[in-house]
PDB file of C-alpha atoms in Angstrom:
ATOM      1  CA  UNK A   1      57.235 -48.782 -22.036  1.00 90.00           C
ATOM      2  CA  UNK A   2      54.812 -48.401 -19.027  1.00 95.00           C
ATOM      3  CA  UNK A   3      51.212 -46.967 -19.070  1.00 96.00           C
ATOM      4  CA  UNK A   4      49.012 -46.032 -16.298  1.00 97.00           C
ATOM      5  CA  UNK A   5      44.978 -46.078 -16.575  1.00 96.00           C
ATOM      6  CA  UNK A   6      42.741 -44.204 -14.070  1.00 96.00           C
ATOM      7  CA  UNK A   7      39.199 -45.222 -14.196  1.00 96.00           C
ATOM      8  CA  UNK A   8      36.014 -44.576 -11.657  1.00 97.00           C
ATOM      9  CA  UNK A   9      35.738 -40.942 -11.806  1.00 96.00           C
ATOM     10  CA  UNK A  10      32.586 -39.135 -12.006  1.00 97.00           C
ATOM     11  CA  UNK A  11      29.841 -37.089 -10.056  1.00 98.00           C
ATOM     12  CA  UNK A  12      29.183 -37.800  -7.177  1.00 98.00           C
ATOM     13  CA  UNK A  13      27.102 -35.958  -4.220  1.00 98.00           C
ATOM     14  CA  UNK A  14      28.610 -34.885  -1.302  1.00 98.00           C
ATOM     15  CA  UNK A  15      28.287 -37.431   1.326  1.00 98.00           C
ATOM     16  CA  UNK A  16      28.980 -40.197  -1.721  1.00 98.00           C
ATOM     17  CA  UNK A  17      31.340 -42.640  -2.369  1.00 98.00           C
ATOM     18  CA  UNK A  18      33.688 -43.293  -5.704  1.00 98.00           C
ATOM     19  CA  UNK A  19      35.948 -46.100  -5.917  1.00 98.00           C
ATOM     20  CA  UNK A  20      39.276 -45.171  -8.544  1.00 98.00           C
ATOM     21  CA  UNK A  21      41.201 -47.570 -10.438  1.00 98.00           C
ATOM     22  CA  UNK A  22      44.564 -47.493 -11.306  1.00 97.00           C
ATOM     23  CA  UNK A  23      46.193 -50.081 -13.956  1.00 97.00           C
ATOM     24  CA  UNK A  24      49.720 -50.388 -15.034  1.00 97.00           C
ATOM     25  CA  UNK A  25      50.858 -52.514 -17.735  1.00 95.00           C
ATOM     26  CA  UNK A  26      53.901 -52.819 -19.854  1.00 94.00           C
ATOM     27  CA  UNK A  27      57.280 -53.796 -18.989  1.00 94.00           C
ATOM     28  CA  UNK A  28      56.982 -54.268 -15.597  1.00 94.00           C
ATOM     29  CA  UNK A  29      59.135 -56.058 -12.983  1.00 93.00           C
ATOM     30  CA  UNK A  30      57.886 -54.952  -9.533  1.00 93.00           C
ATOM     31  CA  UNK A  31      55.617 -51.400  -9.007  1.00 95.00           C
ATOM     32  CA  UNK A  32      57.479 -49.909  -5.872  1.00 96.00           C
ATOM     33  CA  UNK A  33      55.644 -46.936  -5.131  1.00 97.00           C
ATOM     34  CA  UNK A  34      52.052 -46.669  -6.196  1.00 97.00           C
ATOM     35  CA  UNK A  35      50.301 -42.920  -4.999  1.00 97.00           C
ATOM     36  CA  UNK A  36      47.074 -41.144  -6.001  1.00 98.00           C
ATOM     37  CA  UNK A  37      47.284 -37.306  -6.543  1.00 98.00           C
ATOM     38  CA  UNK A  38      45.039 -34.710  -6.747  1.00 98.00           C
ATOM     39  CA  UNK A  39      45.139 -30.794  -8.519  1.00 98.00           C
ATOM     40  CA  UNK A  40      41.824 -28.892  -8.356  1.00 96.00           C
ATOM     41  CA  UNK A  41      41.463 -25.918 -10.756  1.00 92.00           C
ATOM     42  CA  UNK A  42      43.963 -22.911  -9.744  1.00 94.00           C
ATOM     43  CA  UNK A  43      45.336 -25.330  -7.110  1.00 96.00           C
ATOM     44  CA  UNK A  44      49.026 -27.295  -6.865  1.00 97.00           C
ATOM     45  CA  UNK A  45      49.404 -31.174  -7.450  1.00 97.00           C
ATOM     46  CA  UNK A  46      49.116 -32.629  -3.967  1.00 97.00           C
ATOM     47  CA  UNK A  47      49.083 -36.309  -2.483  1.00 98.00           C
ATOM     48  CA  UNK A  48      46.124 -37.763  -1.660  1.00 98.00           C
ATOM     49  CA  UNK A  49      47.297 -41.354  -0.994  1.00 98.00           C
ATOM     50  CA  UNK A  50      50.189 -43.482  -0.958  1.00 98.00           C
ATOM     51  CA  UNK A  51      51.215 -47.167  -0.472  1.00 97.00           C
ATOM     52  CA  UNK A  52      54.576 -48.981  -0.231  1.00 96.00           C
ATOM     53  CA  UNK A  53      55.345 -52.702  -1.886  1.00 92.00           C
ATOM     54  CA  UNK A  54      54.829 -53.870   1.288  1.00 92.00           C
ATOM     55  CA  UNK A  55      51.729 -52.484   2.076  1.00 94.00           C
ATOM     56  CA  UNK A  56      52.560 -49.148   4.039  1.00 97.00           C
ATOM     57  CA  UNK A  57      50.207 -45.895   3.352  1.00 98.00           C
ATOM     58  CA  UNK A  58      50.348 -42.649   4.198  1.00 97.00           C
ATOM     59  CA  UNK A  59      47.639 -39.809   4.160  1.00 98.00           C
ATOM     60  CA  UNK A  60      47.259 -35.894   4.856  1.00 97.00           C
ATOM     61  CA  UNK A  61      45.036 -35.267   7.503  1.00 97.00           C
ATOM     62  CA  UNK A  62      42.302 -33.961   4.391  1.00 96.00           C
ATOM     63  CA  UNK A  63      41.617 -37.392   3.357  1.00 97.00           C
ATOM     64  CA  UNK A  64      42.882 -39.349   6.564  1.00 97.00           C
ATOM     65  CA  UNK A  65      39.399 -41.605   7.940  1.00 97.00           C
ATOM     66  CA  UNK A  66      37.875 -41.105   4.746  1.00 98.00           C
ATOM     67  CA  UNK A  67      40.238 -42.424   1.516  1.00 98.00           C
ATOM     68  CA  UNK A  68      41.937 -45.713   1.320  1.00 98.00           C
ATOM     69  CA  UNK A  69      44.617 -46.826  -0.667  1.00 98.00           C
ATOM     70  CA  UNK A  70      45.052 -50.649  -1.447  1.00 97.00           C
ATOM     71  CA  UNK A  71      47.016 -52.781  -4.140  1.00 96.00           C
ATOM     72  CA  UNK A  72      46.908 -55.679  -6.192  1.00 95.00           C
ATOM     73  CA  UNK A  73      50.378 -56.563  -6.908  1.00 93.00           C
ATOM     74  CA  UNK A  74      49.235 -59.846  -8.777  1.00 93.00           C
ATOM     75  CA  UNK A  75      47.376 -57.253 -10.962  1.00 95.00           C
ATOM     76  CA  UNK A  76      49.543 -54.364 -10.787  1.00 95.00           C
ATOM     77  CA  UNK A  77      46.048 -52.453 -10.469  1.00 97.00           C
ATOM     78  CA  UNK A  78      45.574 -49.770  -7.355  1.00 97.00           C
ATOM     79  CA  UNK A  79      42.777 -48.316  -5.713  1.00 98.00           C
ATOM     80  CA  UNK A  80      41.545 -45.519  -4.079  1.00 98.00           C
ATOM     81  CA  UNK A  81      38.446 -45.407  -2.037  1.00 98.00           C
ATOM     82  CA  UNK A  82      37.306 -42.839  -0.945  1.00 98.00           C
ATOM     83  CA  UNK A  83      33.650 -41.869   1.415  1.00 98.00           C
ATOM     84  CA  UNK A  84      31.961 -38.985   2.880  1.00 98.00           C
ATOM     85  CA  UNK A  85      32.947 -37.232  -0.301  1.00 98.00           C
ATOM     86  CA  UNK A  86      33.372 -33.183   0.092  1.00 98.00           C
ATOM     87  CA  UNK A  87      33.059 -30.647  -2.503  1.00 97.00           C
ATOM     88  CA  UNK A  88      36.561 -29.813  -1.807  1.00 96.00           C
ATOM     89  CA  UNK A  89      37.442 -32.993  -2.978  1.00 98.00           C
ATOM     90  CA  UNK A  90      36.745 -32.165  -6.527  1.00 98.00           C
ATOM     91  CA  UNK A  91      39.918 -32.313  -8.671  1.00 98.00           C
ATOM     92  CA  UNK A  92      41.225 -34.448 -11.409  1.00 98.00           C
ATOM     93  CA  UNK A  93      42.813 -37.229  -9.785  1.00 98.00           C
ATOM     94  CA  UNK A  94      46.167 -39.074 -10.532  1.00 98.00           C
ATOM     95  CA  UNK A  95      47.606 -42.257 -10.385  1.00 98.00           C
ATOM     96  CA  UNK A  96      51.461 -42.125 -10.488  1.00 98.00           C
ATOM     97  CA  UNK A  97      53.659 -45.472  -9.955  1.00 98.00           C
ATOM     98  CA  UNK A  98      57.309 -45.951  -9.479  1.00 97.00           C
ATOM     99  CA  UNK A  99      58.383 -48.715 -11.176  1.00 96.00           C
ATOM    100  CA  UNK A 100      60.879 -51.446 -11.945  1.00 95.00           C
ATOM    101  CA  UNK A 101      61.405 -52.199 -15.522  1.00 94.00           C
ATOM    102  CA  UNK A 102      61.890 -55.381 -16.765  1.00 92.00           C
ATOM    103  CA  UNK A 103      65.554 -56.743 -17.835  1.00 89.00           C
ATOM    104  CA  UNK A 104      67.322 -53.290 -16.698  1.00 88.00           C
ATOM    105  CA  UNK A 105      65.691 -53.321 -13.363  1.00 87.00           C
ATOM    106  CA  UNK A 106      65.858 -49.590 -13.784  1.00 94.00           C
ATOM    107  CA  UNK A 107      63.355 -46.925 -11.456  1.00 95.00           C
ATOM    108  CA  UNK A 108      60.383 -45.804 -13.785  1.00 95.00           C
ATOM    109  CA  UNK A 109      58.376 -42.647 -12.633  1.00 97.00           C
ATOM    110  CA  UNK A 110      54.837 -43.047 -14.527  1.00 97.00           C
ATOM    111  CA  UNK A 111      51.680 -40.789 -14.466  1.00 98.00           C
ATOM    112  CA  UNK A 112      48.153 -41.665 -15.569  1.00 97.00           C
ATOM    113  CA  UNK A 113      46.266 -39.334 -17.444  1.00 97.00           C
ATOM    114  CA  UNK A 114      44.111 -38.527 -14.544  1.00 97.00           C
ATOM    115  CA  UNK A 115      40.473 -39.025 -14.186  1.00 97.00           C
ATOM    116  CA  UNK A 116      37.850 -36.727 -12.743  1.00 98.00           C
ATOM    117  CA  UNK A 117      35.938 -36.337  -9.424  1.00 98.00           C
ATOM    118  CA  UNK A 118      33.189 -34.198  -9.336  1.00 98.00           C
ATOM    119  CA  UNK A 119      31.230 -33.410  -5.883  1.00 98.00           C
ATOM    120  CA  UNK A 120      28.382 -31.441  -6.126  1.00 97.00           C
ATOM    121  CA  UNK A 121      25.155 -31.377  -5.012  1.00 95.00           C
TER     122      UNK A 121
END
């Protein structure tokens, strides 16, 4: 069993600045994958944020300059940082991790129960 908590949502004014959390615990061997998605209200799931075991992110040119992704592998904890917050950037957002379970080594796709971002004046 793997879980995924998102923490650090909340209102913000546009302009602002939230920090989310993202912690996975359970049987893990290694987190591959760890990405941050968002789905606003009448909207698709999209990618905000993505980053690589080794460190590589990617971005769509929405968030790109203003949201960073970073890891702690010793923690198995992600974050997502994001500035110059936009009303459009309200949505519930979504931590989802790819990882590898313990003793079977097999892929595990995990989503957190999302937290929300609120930009508003």
């Amino acid at each position: 069993q793997v879980q995924v908590v998102e923490s650090g949502g909340g209102l913000v004014q546009p302009g602002g600045s939230l920090r989310l959390s993202c912690s996975a615990s359970g049987s893990i061997f290694k987190i591959n994958t760890m990405g941050w998605y968002r789905q606003a209200p009448g909207k698709e799931r999209e990618l905000v944020a993505s980053i690589t075991s080794g460190g590589t992110t990617n971005y769509p040119d929405s968030v790109k300059g203003r949201f960073t992704i970073s890891r702690d592998n010793a923690k198995n904890t992600g974050y997502l940082q994001m500035n110059s917050l936009k009303p459009e950037d309200t949505a519930v957002y979504y931590c989802n991790v790819l990882v590898v379970v313990t003793f079977t080594h097999r892929y595990l796709e995990v989503w957190g129960q999302g937290t929300l971002v609120t930009v508003s004046s």
